[in-house]
Amino acid sequence: MDTKHKILDEALTLFSERGYANVYVNDIAERVGIKAPSLYKHYKNKQAIFDAIIDEMNSRFMEQAGTLNINGMDPTADADIYKTMNEESMIELGKNLFLYYLHDDYTKRFRKMLTIEQFHDKELAHVYQQQYYEMPLSYQGMLLGLLVSQGILVTDNVPVMTLHFYSPIYLLLTVCDREPEKEQEALKILEEHFRQFDKLYGRTIE
Amino acid sequence: MDTKHKILDEALTLFSERGYANVYVNDIAERVGIKAPSLYKHYKNKQAIFDAIIDEMNSRFMEQAGTLNINGMDPTADADIYKTMNEESMIELGKNLFLYYLHDDYTKRFRKMLTIEQFHDKELAHVYQQQYYEMPLSYQGMLLGLLVSQGILVTDNVPVMTLHFYSPIYLLLTVCDREPEKEQEALKILEEHFRQFDKLYGRTIE
DNA sequence: ATTATAGGCTAATTGTAATTAGCCGTCAAG
DNA sequence: CTTGACGGCTAATTACAATTAGCCTATAAT
C-alpha cells in the first residue's frame, strides 16, 4: 500500500533530475526496493506513473488553493501581519517565501520536473503557467493590493507592481535550481531587491 | 557540405520541441531529406550532433559577446541613443529586445532546448546561466549605468535596478515560450512594466 | 584516365528498455 | 482451513532506436 506512494515519490525525484525519457522503470523500481515488473502491479505503465504524479500535484494545489499564502498560515493572518508591516518584516517574509519554494522537497522536485517537461504537451505547459505565473501573481497581487489600500505601499498599477515584486524572485529561483551553490548570493540579491522595492513603492512620507 | 549544417539546424529544431531523448536520429534524417545511416557520414553519433550544436552556439556567443546590445547595432550606437533617451524610446527599445529574443529563430530554439536540457549536466546549466542571467544583467547593467551617470535614471544600486528591468522581461519570455498565444498580452504588460520602471527610476524633477 | 573520397543507400546487427507471462508466498475474510 | 487477491519475483518477449557493414555513384584532384 505504501509502495504505491513510494513509487510516485521516487519517480518524481528521478524525473526531476533527468526528465521522463531518461529515467528507466528499472531505476524507479531499484530506488523503491523492488524489481521493475512489480511496478506493473501498481501502475499500468510508465506513463501512468507520470500521470499519477501530475494528478497528485493537481489535488495538492486544489487543497492549498485557498490557503496559499506567504507565511504558511491562513490568509487572514497574512492580512494582520501586513497591517503592522515594515521594511524588515517584509524582507523576512519575502525571503521565507523564496526559501520555502527553494527548499520544500516536493515543491522543488515538482518544479524541476515541470521545467524539463513543460514543452512536452499543452497540459504541462498550462500547469507550469498556473503554478509559477498566474497563481503567484494573483495571490501576491492580492496581498500587495491590501498594502496599497492601507497606504503602506503606493502605486496606481498593482499588477505591474506585483510583477516587479515577483519576477526577481522567480528569476533567482531558476538560478538556484540550476546552480544551488548560488543560494547565498541569491539571498543577498533578493534582500537588496526587497529593500529597493520598498524604497520605490513605499510611502515616501517618512 | 551544406548537409552537415542542415543536420544541426533540423536537430536543433527537434531538440527544442521534444528534448534530446525524444528525438530519434531517424527524425532528424527525415527532415534533412536523407536516411538515418547517412547522418553518420557527418557526425560520429547522436551525441556528437548535440555537442556540435552547443559548440556552434558557443562560437556565436563569442562573436556577439562584444557586440551584444539592445538594438542590434554596436554599443557606441546604443550609448548615443541613450543620450537622447525618453520614456517612449526606452519602451520601444525594450520591446524590440524582447521581440528579438522571442522571434529570432535560432535564439528561440536554442533557448527552448537549453530550458529542457539544463539539468542534464553542469555544462548546460552553466551555458544557460551565462545566456539568460549573467550576460543580460551585465550588459543591460552597463547601459543602465550609463543612463544613471547621465542623470537620466536615478538609483544608488544599479545591479538591483537592472534586475528590476530585466527579470520581468525574462519571466514574460518564458511565458511566451510556453504559450505563444500570450504574446500580445505579454507585450502589453511589458509596456506597462517599462512605463512604471521609468516612473520609478526616472529623474523625478519634471 | 584513374582513383580516392565524400556522401548517399539498403540491409543487418546490437543493445536496451518496456512490458507480459506465469509462478509463488502471505494474509485476511468467509 | 482454504481461498482469493495482493504484491513480489524470474524469465521471457517485444519493440524499437542507434549504430555498423558493405555497397554504389559522382566528382575532383593527380
Tab-separated table of C-alpha atoms (C1' of nucleotides) in Angstrom:
chain	number	residue	atom	x	y	z
A	1	MET	CA	0.000	0.000	0.000
A	2	ASP	CA	2.774	2.337	0.863
A	3	THR	CA	4.749	1.035	-2.072
A	4	LYS	CA	2.277	2.634	-4.431
A	5	HIS	CA	3.047	6.008	-2.983
A	6	LYS	CA	6.752	5.410	-2.698
A	7	ILE	CA	6.839	4.721	-6.428
A	8	LEU	CA	5.465	8.179	-7.106
A	9	ASP	CA	7.906	9.715	-4.702
A	10	GLU	CA	10.990	8.085	-6.137
A	11	ALA	CA	9.813	8.576	-9.702
A	12	LEU	CA	9.332	12.271	-9.073
A	13	THR	CA	12.842	12.524	-7.716
A	14	LEU	CA	14.278	10.845	-10.780
A	15	PHE	CA	12.103	12.697	-13.278
A	16	SER	CA	13.125	16.000	-11.719
A	17	GLU	CA	16.784	15.178	-12.118
A	18	ARG	CA	16.814	13.595	-15.547
A	19	GLY	CA	13.426	14.047	-17.172
A	20	TYR	CA	10.880	11.399	-18.040
A	21	ALA	CA	12.638	9.897	-21.038
A	22	ASN	CA	15.972	9.435	-19.277
A	23	VAL	CA	14.540	7.577	-16.334
A	24	TYR	CA	14.004	3.846	-16.761
A	25	VAL	CA	11.325	1.955	-14.922
A	26	ASN	CA	14.187	-0.131	-13.673
A	27	ASP	CA	15.726	2.902	-11.957
A	28	ILE	CA	12.467	3.676	-10.237
A	29	ALA	CA	11.996	0.095	-9.098
A	30	GLU	CA	15.530	-0.059	-7.780
A	31	ARG	CA	15.015	3.003	-5.596
A	32	VAL	CA	11.718	1.667	-4.349
A	33	GLY	CA	13.444	-1.587	-3.486
A	34	ILE	CA	11.517	-3.880	-5.791
A	35	LYS	CA	12.032	-5.303	-9.280
A	36	ALA	CA	10.778	-3.496	-12.352
A	37	PRO	CA	7.968	-5.889	-13.265
A	38	SER	CA	6.472	-5.427	-9.819
A	39	LEU	CA	5.808	-1.803	-10.647
A	40	TYR	CA	3.127	-3.018	-13.010
A	41	LYS	CA	1.133	-4.375	-10.090
A	42	HIS	CA	0.651	-0.759	-9.079
A	43	TYR	CA	0.579	1.188	-12.315
A	44	LYS	CA	-0.458	0.227	-15.802
A	45	ASN	CA	2.761	1.502	-17.314
A	46	LYS	CA	5.429	4.158	-17.054
A	47	GLN	CA	3.190	6.881	-18.394
A	48	ALA	CA	0.611	6.091	-15.727
A	49	ILE	CA	3.224	6.781	-13.066
A	50	PHE	CA	3.891	10.162	-14.585
A	51	ASP	CA	0.193	10.902	-14.859
A	52	ALA	CA	-0.360	9.919	-11.251
A	53	ILE	CA	2.307	12.394	-10.203
A	54	ILE	CA	0.542	15.135	-12.111
A	55	ASP	CA	-2.785	14.125	-10.616
A	56	GLU	CA	-1.411	14.101	-7.117
A	57	MET	CA	0.033	17.524	-7.661
A	58	ASN	CA	-3.233	18.822	-9.003
A	59	SER	CA	-5.050	17.729	-5.885
A	60	ARG	CA	-2.402	19.279	-3.654
A	61	PHE	CA	-2.930	22.545	-5.480
A	62	MET	CA	-6.660	22.337	-5.077
A	63	GLU	CA	-6.181	21.887	-1.349
A	64	GLN	CA	-3.840	24.774	-0.868
A	65	ALA	CA	-5.533	26.928	-3.492
A	66	GLY	CA	-7.405	28.838	-0.837
A	67	THR	CA	-4.777	28.681	1.844
A	68	LEU	CA	-1.721	29.577	-0.195
A	69	ASN	CA	-0.032	32.465	1.476
A	70	ILE	CA	3.261	33.921	2.346
A	71	ASN	CA	3.865	32.538	5.800
A	72	GLY	CA	2.198	29.181	5.564
A	73	MET	CA	-0.680	30.214	7.782
A	74	ASP	CA	-4.099	31.358	6.713
A	75	PRO	CA	-4.684	34.474	4.591
A	76	THR	CA	-6.373	36.406	7.380
A	77	ALA	CA	-3.201	36.012	9.375
A	78	ASP	CA	-1.289	37.414	6.438
A	79	ALA	CA	-3.570	40.407	6.325
A	80	ASP	CA	-2.999	41.034	10.029
A	81	ILE	CA	0.708	40.768	9.625
A	82	TYR	CA	0.674	43.241	6.800
A	83	LYS	CA	-1.137	45.762	8.963
A	84	THR	CA	1.979	46.092	11.022
A	85	MET	CA	4.337	45.692	8.103
A	86	ASN	CA	7.665	47.442	7.936
A	87	GLU	CA	10.658	47.018	5.670
A	88	GLU	CA	12.464	44.442	7.756
A	89	SER	CA	9.467	42.198	8.228
A	90	MET	CA	8.660	42.410	4.538
A	91	ILE	CA	12.184	41.294	3.677
A	92	GLU	CA	11.821	38.462	6.141
A	93	LEU	CA	8.529	37.354	4.632
A	94	GLY	CA	9.856	37.555	1.102
A	95	LYS	CA	12.945	35.568	1.937
A	96	ASN	CA	10.909	32.915	3.648
A	97	LEU	CA	8.647	32.611	0.665
A	98	PHE	CA	11.709	32.194	-1.522
A	99	LEU	CA	13.320	29.657	0.768
A	100	TYR	CA	10.097	27.722	1.040
A	101	TYR	CA	9.839	27.394	-2.710
A	102	LEU	CA	13.528	26.601	-2.939
A	103	HIS	CA	13.826	24.004	-0.218
A	104	ASP	CA	10.448	22.349	0.143
A	105	ASP	CA	11.280	18.968	-1.196
A	106	TYR	CA	8.104	18.213	-3.049
A	107	THR	CA	7.735	21.708	-4.453
A	108	LYS	CA	11.296	21.750	-5.647
A	109	ARG	CA	11.264	18.394	-7.381
A	110	PHE	CA	7.965	19.149	-8.958
A	111	ARG	CA	9.156	22.482	-10.287
A	112	LYS	CA	12.275	20.986	-11.815
A	113	MET	CA	10.309	18.223	-13.450
A	114	LEU	CA	7.852	20.689	-14.916
A	115	THR	CA	10.686	22.834	-16.165
A	116	ILE	CA	12.087	19.906	-18.080
A	117	GLU	CA	8.776	18.585	-19.347
A	118	GLN	CA	6.873	21.809	-19.939
A	119	PHE	CA	7.149	21.636	-23.734
A	120	HIS	CA	6.059	18.021	-23.864
A	121	ASP	CA	2.406	18.868	-24.086
A	122	LYS	CA	-0.088	21.682	-23.658
A	123	GLU	CA	-1.361	20.391	-20.344
A	124	LEU	CA	2.045	20.515	-18.704
A	125	ALA	CA	2.682	23.962	-20.089
A	126	HIS	CA	-0.577	25.020	-18.560
A	127	VAL	CA	0.223	23.546	-15.166
A	128	TYR	CA	3.568	25.327	-15.150
A	129	GLN	CA	1.941	28.575	-16.142
A	130	GLN	CA	-0.604	28.313	-13.346
A	131	GLN	CA	1.961	27.457	-10.715
A	132	TYR	CA	4.697	29.906	-11.475
A	133	TYR	CA	2.898	32.719	-13.215
A	134	GLU	CA	-0.854	33.046	-12.671
A	135	MET	CA	-1.067	31.888	-9.081
A	136	PRO	CA	1.861	33.781	-7.573
A	137	LEU	CA	0.904	36.960	-9.368
A	138	SER	CA	-2.703	36.759	-8.359
A	139	TYR	CA	-2.051	35.817	-4.772
A	140	GLN	CA	0.774	38.243	-4.196
A	141	GLY	CA	-1.189	40.844	-6.114
A	142	MET	CA	-3.954	40.433	-3.601
A	143	LEU	CA	-1.626	40.911	-0.675
A	144	LEU	CA	0.206	43.860	-2.155
A	145	GLY	CA	-3.139	45.357	-3.123
A	146	LEU	CA	-4.047	45.164	0.521
A	147	LEU	CA	-0.928	47.071	1.459
A	148	VAL	CA	-1.783	49.696	-1.120
A	149	SER	CA	-5.292	50.127	0.208
A	150	GLN	CA	-3.787	50.560	3.656
A	151	GLY	CA	-1.447	53.198	2.360
A	152	ILE	CA	1.669	51.205	3.178
A	153	LEU	CA	2.611	50.976	-0.482
A	154	VAL	CA	1.793	53.461	-3.204
A	155	THR	CA	1.081	52.774	-6.874
A	156	ASP	CA	-1.610	53.213	-9.484
A	157	ASN	CA	-0.805	49.862	-11.069
A	158	VAL	CA	-0.908	46.956	-8.657
A	159	PRO	CA	-0.418	44.209	-11.289
A	160	VAL	CA	2.821	45.709	-12.534
A	161	MET	CA	3.970	46.392	-9.005
A	162	THR	CA	3.319	42.716	-8.305
A	163	LEU	CA	5.328	41.775	-11.364
A	164	HIS	CA	8.158	43.896	-10.024
A	165	PHE	CA	7.913	42.130	-6.704
A	166	TYR	CA	7.660	38.609	-8.051
A	167	SER	CA	9.744	38.354	-11.196
A	168	PRO	CA	13.110	38.745	-9.446
A	169	ILE	CA	12.051	36.005	-7.045
A	170	TYR	CA	11.214	33.783	-9.992
A	171	LEU	CA	14.436	34.559	-11.803
A	172	LEU	CA	16.565	33.836	-8.756
A	173	LEU	CA	14.661	30.652	-8.090
A	174	THR	CA	15.561	29.338	-11.534
A	175	VAL	CA	19.156	30.349	-10.887
A	176	CYS	CA	19.290	28.345	-7.675
A	177	ASP	CA	17.594	25.334	-9.233
A	178	ARG	CA	20.358	25.300	-11.797
A	179	GLU	CA	23.260	26.162	-9.552
A	180	PRO	CA	22.332	25.529	-5.927
A	181	GLU	CA	25.681	26.840	-4.765
A	182	LYS	CA	24.457	30.307	-5.740
A	183	GLU	CA	21.888	30.289	-2.954
A	184	GLN	CA	23.725	32.657	-0.637
A	185	GLU	CA	24.406	35.094	-3.426
A	186	ALA	CA	20.770	34.902	-4.492
A	187	LEU	CA	19.562	35.617	-0.976
A	188	LYS	CA	21.775	38.662	-0.770
A	189	ILE	CA	20.494	39.987	-4.070
A	190	LEU	CA	16.957	39.192	-3.031
A	191	GLU	CA	17.350	41.195	0.134
A	192	GLU	CA	18.560	44.176	-1.845
A	193	HIS	CA	15.656	43.677	-4.219
A	194	PHE	CA	13.115	43.866	-1.402
A	195	ARG	CA	14.850	46.843	0.112
A	196	GLN	CA	14.817	48.660	-3.184
A	197	PHE	CA	11.236	47.604	-3.822
A	198	ASP	CA	10.224	49.090	-0.516
A	199	LYS	CA	12.084	52.298	-1.293
A	200	LEU	CA	10.420	52.591	-4.689
A	201	TYR	CA	6.882	51.731	-3.734
A	202	GLY	CA	6.848	52.561	-0.020
A	203	ARG	CA	5.036	55.638	1.183
A	204	THR	CA	7.573	58.419	0.574
A	205	ILE	CA	6.416	60.456	3.574
A	206	GLU	CA	8.971	59.401	6.173
B	1	MET	CA	28.745	20.213	-47.247
B	2	ASP	CA	25.577	22.041	-46.597
B	3	THR	CA	24.029	18.839	-45.339
B	4	LYS	CA	26.323	18.919	-42.370
B	5	HIS	CA	24.931	22.230	-41.325
B	6	LYS	CA	21.373	21.366	-42.155
B	7	ILE	CA	21.614	18.429	-39.776
B	8	LEU	CA	22.444	20.777	-36.941
B	9	ASP	CA	19.634	23.081	-37.923
B	10	GLU	CA	16.945	20.430	-38.059
B	11	ALA	CA	18.268	18.685	-34.978
B	12	LEU	CA	18.094	21.928	-33.034
B	13	THR	CA	14.501	22.410	-34.102
B	14	LEU	CA	13.555	18.946	-32.949
B	15	PHE	CA	15.559	19.073	-29.721
B	16	SER	CA	13.914	22.367	-28.827
B	17	GLU	CA	10.464	20.893	-29.267
B	18	ARG	CA	10.910	17.487	-27.693
B	19	GLY	CA	14.270	17.339	-25.970
B	20	TYR	CA	17.263	15.217	-26.865
B	21	ALA	CA	15.969	11.865	-25.681
B	22	ASN	CA	12.647	12.111	-27.505
B	23	VAL	CA	14.189	12.863	-30.864
B	24	TYR	CA	15.349	9.900	-32.926
B	25	VAL	CA	18.193	10.127	-35.391
B	26	ASN	CA	15.609	8.916	-37.854
B	27	ASP	CA	13.509	12.035	-37.282
B	28	ILE	CA	16.475	14.243	-37.894
B	29	ALA	CA	17.462	12.410	-41.047
B	30	GLU	CA	13.926	12.577	-42.363
B	31	ARG	CA	13.803	16.337	-42.005
B	32	VAL	CA	17.190	16.693	-43.617
B	33	GLY	CA	15.989	14.556	-46.504
B	34	ILE	CA	18.406	11.672	-46.099
B	35	LYS	CA	18.341	8.261	-44.403
B	36	ALA	CA	19.469	7.821	-40.838
B	37	PRO	CA	22.693	5.914	-41.551
B	38	SER	CA	23.863	8.760	-43.761
B	39	LEU	CA	23.962	11.019	-40.742
B	40	TYR	CA	26.946	9.015	-39.587
B	41	LYS	CA	28.955	10.230	-42.553
B	42	HIS	CA	28.782	13.660	-40.960
B	43	TYR	CA	28.735	13.007	-37.233
B	44	LYS	CA	30.124	10.212	-35.143
B	45	ASN	CA	26.832	9.661	-33.368
B	46	LYS	CA	23.752	11.372	-31.998
B	47	GLN	CA	25.604	12.901	-29.076
B	48	ALA	CA	28.103	14.450	-31.479
B	49	ILE	CA	25.253	16.258	-33.189
B	50	PHE	CA	24.132	17.679	-29.888
B	51	ASP	CA	27.676	18.665	-28.986
B	52	ALA	CA	28.151	20.360	-32.335
B	53	ILE	CA	25.059	22.442	-31.670
B	54	ILE	CA	26.463	23.528	-28.343
B	55	ASP	CA	29.812	24.292	-29.938
B	56	GLU	CA	28.232	26.322	-32.687
B	57	MET	CA	26.297	28.273	-30.140
B	58	ASN	CA	29.374	28.907	-28.089
B	59	SER	CA	31.148	30.413	-31.039
B	60	ARG	CA	28.152	32.576	-31.886
B	61	PHE	CA	28.244	33.903	-28.367
B	62	MET	CA	31.932	34.621	-28.581
B	63	GLU	CA	31.297	36.639	-31.725
B	64	GLN	CA	28.491	38.704	-30.370
B	65	ALA	CA	29.955	38.870	-26.861
B	66	GLY	CA	31.351	42.305	-27.556
B	67	THR	CA	28.616	43.489	-29.853
B	68	LEU	CA	25.575	42.329	-27.898
B	69	ASN	CA	23.325	45.274	-27.472
B	70	ILE	CA	19.790	46.403	-27.417
B	71	ASN	CA	19.226	47.475	-30.970
B	72	GLY	CA	21.454	45.068	-32.854
B	73	MET	CA	23.994	47.737	-33.695
B	74	ASP	CA	27.220	48.474	-31.911
B	75	PRO	CA	27.399	49.535	-28.266
B	76	THR	CA	28.604	53.041	-29.032
B	77	ALA	CA	25.438	53.490	-31.043
B	78	ASP	CA	23.491	52.344	-28.032
B	79	ALA	CA	25.229	54.863	-25.866
B	80	ASP	CA	24.388	57.622	-28.320
B	81	ILE	CA	20.805	56.567	-28.433
B	82	TYR	CA	20.594	56.616	-24.688
B	83	LYS	CA	21.861	60.183	-24.610
B	84	THR	CA	18.629	61.249	-26.189
B	85	MET	CA	16.532	58.716	-24.353
B	86	ASN	CA	12.994	59.411	-23.281
B	87	GLU	CA	10.253	57.154	-21.970
B	88	GLU	CA	8.773	56.287	-25.356
B	89	SER	CA	12.046	55.399	-26.970
B	90	MET	CA	13.023	53.299	-23.965
B	91	ILE	CA	9.792	51.364	-24.250
B	92	GLU	CA	10.455	50.890	-27.928
B	93	LEU	CA	13.959	49.606	-27.297
B	94	GLY	CA	12.825	47.288	-24.555
B	95	LYS	CA	10.061	45.836	-26.650
B	96	ASN	CA	12.399	45.292	-29.556
B	97	LEU	CA	14.861	43.487	-27.331
B	98	PHE	CA	12.046	41.279	-26.110
B	99	LEU	CA	10.726	40.601	-29.593
B	100	TYR	CA	14.197	39.851	-30.847
B	101	TYR	CA	14.732	37.228	-28.175
B	102	LEU	CA	11.237	35.885	-28.737
B	103	HIS	CA	11.216	35.652	-32.513
B	104	ASP	CA	14.771	35.205	-33.634
B	105	ASP	CA	14.619	31.674	-34.843
B	106	TYR	CA	17.968	30.436	-33.728
B	107	THR	CA	17.843	32.211	-30.384
B	108	LYS	CA	14.399	30.888	-29.657
B	109	ARG	CA	15.083	27.270	-30.500
B	110	PHE	CA	18.303	27.353	-28.608
B	111	ARG	CA	16.665	28.805	-25.526
B	112	LYS	CA	13.938	26.196	-25.503
B	113	MET	CA	16.419	23.396	-25.928
B	114	LEU	CA	18.525	24.682	-23.068
B	115	THR	CA	15.453	25.031	-20.907
B	116	ILE	CA	14.675	21.375	-21.410
B	117	GLU	CA	18.216	20.121	-21.105
B	118	GLN	CA	19.619	22.456	-18.468
B	119	PHE	CA	19.604	19.823	-15.712
B	120	HIS	CA	21.253	17.223	-17.887
B	121	ASP	CA	24.726	18.312	-16.920
B	122	LYS	CA	26.708	21.078	-15.296
B	123	GLU	CA	27.959	22.469	-18.561
B	124	LEU	CA	24.497	23.075	-19.946
B	125	ALA	CA	23.375	24.651	-16.703
B	126	HIS	CA	26.344	26.955	-16.994
B	127	VAL	CA	25.584	27.913	-20.576
B	128	TYR	CA	22.007	28.697	-19.655
B	129	GLN	CA	23.139	30.753	-16.696
B	130	GLN	CA	25.510	32.766	-18.846
B	131	GLN	CA	22.971	33.412	-21.552
B	132	TYR	CA	19.922	34.314	-19.561
B	133	TYR	CA	21.340	35.588	-16.329
B	134	GLU	CA	24.938	36.782	-16.305
B	135	MET	CA	25.135	38.288	-19.775
B	136	PRO	CA	21.854	40.177	-19.879
B	137	LEU	CA	22.366	41.555	-16.411
B	138	SER	CA	25.911	42.643	-17.079
B	139	TYR	CA	25.202	44.143	-20.468
B	140	GLN	CA	21.994	45.855	-19.524
B	141	GLY	CA	23.611	46.890	-16.270
B	142	MET	CA	26.257	48.651	-18.281
B	143	LEU	CA	23.711	50.527	-20.345
B	144	LEU	CA	21.511	51.458	-17.431
B	145	GLY	CA	24.604	52.511	-15.526
B	146	LEU	CA	25.326	54.864	-18.383
B	147	LEU	CA	21.889	56.376	-18.045
B	148	VAL	CA	22.451	56.835	-14.346
B	149	SER	CA	25.747	58.591	-14.853
B	150	GLN	CA	23.991	60.871	-17.304
B	151	GLY	CA	21.311	61.629	-14.769
B	152	ILE	CA	18.540	60.146	-16.860
B	153	LEU	CA	17.877	57.472	-14.271
B	154	VAL	CA	18.457	57.702	-10.546
B	155	THR	CA	19.481	54.973	-8.150
B	156	ASP	CA	22.214	54.026	-5.716
B	157	ASN	CA	22.055	50.385	-6.716
B	158	VAL	CA	22.484	49.784	-10.410
B	159	PRO	CA	22.616	45.969	-10.203
B	160	VAL	CA	19.264	45.756	-8.484
B	161	MET	CA	17.803	48.353	-10.817
B	162	THR	CA	18.992	46.156	-13.665
B	163	LEU	CA	17.368	43.145	-12.064
B	164	HIS	CA	14.149	45.138	-11.891
B	165	PHE	CA	14.480	45.999	-15.549
B	166	TYR	CA	15.380	42.543	-16.768
B	167	SER	CA	13.561	39.998	-14.654
B	168	PRO	CA	10.077	40.861	-15.948
B	169	ILE	CA	11.421	40.517	-19.481
B	170	TYR	CA	12.781	37.107	-18.613
B	171	LEU	CA	9.597	35.989	-16.923
B	172	LEU	CA	7.420	37.069	-19.826
B	173	LEU	CA	9.783	35.406	-22.279
B	174	THR	CA	9.319	32.076	-20.554
B	175	VAL	CA	5.576	32.662	-20.600
B	176	CYS	CA	5.573	33.202	-24.350
B	177	ASP	CA	7.832	30.223	-24.993
B	178	ARG	CA	5.271	28.092	-23.214
B	179	GLU	CA	2.128	29.706	-24.552
B	180	PRO	CA	2.929	31.735	-27.674
B	181	GLU	CA	-0.660	32.909	-27.918
B	182	LYS	CA	0.050	35.059	-24.863
B	183	GLU	CA	2.417	37.271	-26.854
B	184	GLN	CA	0.083	40.236	-27.207
B	185	GLU	CA	-0.823	40.146	-23.548
B	186	ALA	CA	2.849	39.913	-22.641
B	187	LEU	CA	3.710	42.906	-24.799
B	188	LYS	CA	1.035	44.947	-23.146
B	189	ILE	CA	2.274	44.026	-19.678
B	190	LEU	CA	5.819	44.683	-20.779
B	191	GLU	CA	4.923	48.153	-21.930
B	192	GLU	CA	3.360	48.913	-18.574
B	193	HIS	CA	6.442	47.498	-16.913
B	194	PHE	CA	8.760	49.851	-18.781
B	195	ARG	CA	6.457	52.781	-18.122
B	196	GLN	CA	6.400	52.019	-14.435
B	197	PHE	CA	10.150	51.400	-14.407
B	198	ASP	CA	10.693	54.814	-15.910
B	199	LYS	CA	8.397	56.402	-13.384
B	200	LEU	CA	10.175	54.717	-10.503
B	201	TYR	CA	13.743	55.266	-11.570
B	202	GLY	CA	13.417	58.268	-13.853
B	203	ARG	CA	14.629	61.631	-12.683
B	204	THR	CA	11.696	62.891	-10.614
B	205	ILE	CA	12.342	66.527	-11.444
B	206	GLU	CA	9.914	67.041	-14.307
C	1	DA	C1'	42.088	8.445	-67.426
C	2	DT	C1'	42.103	6.742	-62.845
C	3	DT	C1'	41.435	6.834	-58.380
C	4	DA	C1'	40.286	8.279	-53.837
C	5	DT	C1'	36.928	10.452	-51.233
C	6	DA	C1'	32.577	12.286	-49.967
C	7	DG	C1'	28.162	11.234	-49.185
C	8	DG	C1'	24.199	8.549	-50.149
C	9	DC	C1'	21.536	3.861	-49.712
C	10	DT	C1'	19.752	-0.893	-48.029
C	11	DA	C1'	20.127	-4.409	-45.029
C	12	DA	C1'	21.806	-6.150	-40.961
C	13	DT	C1'	23.161	-6.046	-36.102
C	14	DT	C1'	23.196	-4.666	-31.340
C	15	DG	C1'	21.603	-3.021	-27.284
C	16	DT	C1'	18.420	-1.954	-24.241
C	17	DA	C1'	14.108	-0.615	-22.138
C	18	DA	C1'	9.191	-1.568	-21.579
C	19	DT	C1'	6.100	-4.799	-20.877
C	20	DT	C1'	3.973	-9.508	-20.350
C	21	DA	C1'	3.698	-14.415	-18.659
C	22	DG	C1'	3.416	-17.093	-15.249
C	23	DC	C1'	4.826	-18.633	-10.736
C	24	DC	C1'	4.811	-18.116	-5.558
C	25	DG	C1'	4.038	-16.756	-0.637
C	26	DT	C1'	1.171	-14.281	2.706
C	27	DC	C1'	-2.685	-12.998	4.957
C	28	DA	C1'	-7.430	-11.587	5.768
C	29	DA	C1'	-12.232	-12.872	5.099
C	30	DG	C1'	-15.529	-16.383	4.891
D	1	DC	C1'	-8.825	-24.242	6.884
D	2	DT	C1'	-8.983	-22.716	2.474
D	3	DT	C1'	-9.260	-19.387	-0.980
D	4	DG	C1'	-8.601	-15.377	-3.476
D	5	DA	C1'	-6.398	-11.121	-4.109
D	6	DC	C1'	-2.336	-8.572	-3.370
D	7	DG	C1'	2.236	-7.809	-4.324
D	8	DG	C1'	6.608	-9.743	-5.123
D	9	DC	C1'	9.944	-12.497	-8.362
D	10	DT	C1'	12.354	-14.650	-12.628
D	11	DA	C1'	12.356	-15.400	-17.182
D	12	DA	C1'	10.730	-14.324	-21.457
D	13	DT	C1'	9.100	-11.333	-25.170
D	14	DT	C1'	8.530	-7.224	-27.829
D	15	DA	C1'	9.646	-3.156	-29.715
D	16	DC	C1'	12.357	-0.053	-31.404
D	17	DA	C1'	16.218	3.090	-31.802
D	18	DA	C1'	21.262	3.531	-32.556
D	19	DT	C1'	24.770	2.092	-34.989
D	20	DT	C1'	27.621	-0.753	-38.326
D	21	DA	C1'	28.579	-3.254	-42.745
D	22	DG	C1'	29.052	-3.010	-47.078
D	23	DC	C1'	27.816	-1.340	-51.455
D	24	DC	C1'	27.238	2.422	-55.070
D	25	DT	C1'	27.813	6.954	-57.596
D	26	DA	C1'	29.653	11.242	-58.602
D	27	DT	C1'	33.254	14.219	-58.706
D	28	DA	C1'	37.515	16.398	-58.007
D	29	DA	C1'	42.416	16.008	-57.800
D	30	DT	C1'	46.614	13.564	-59.693
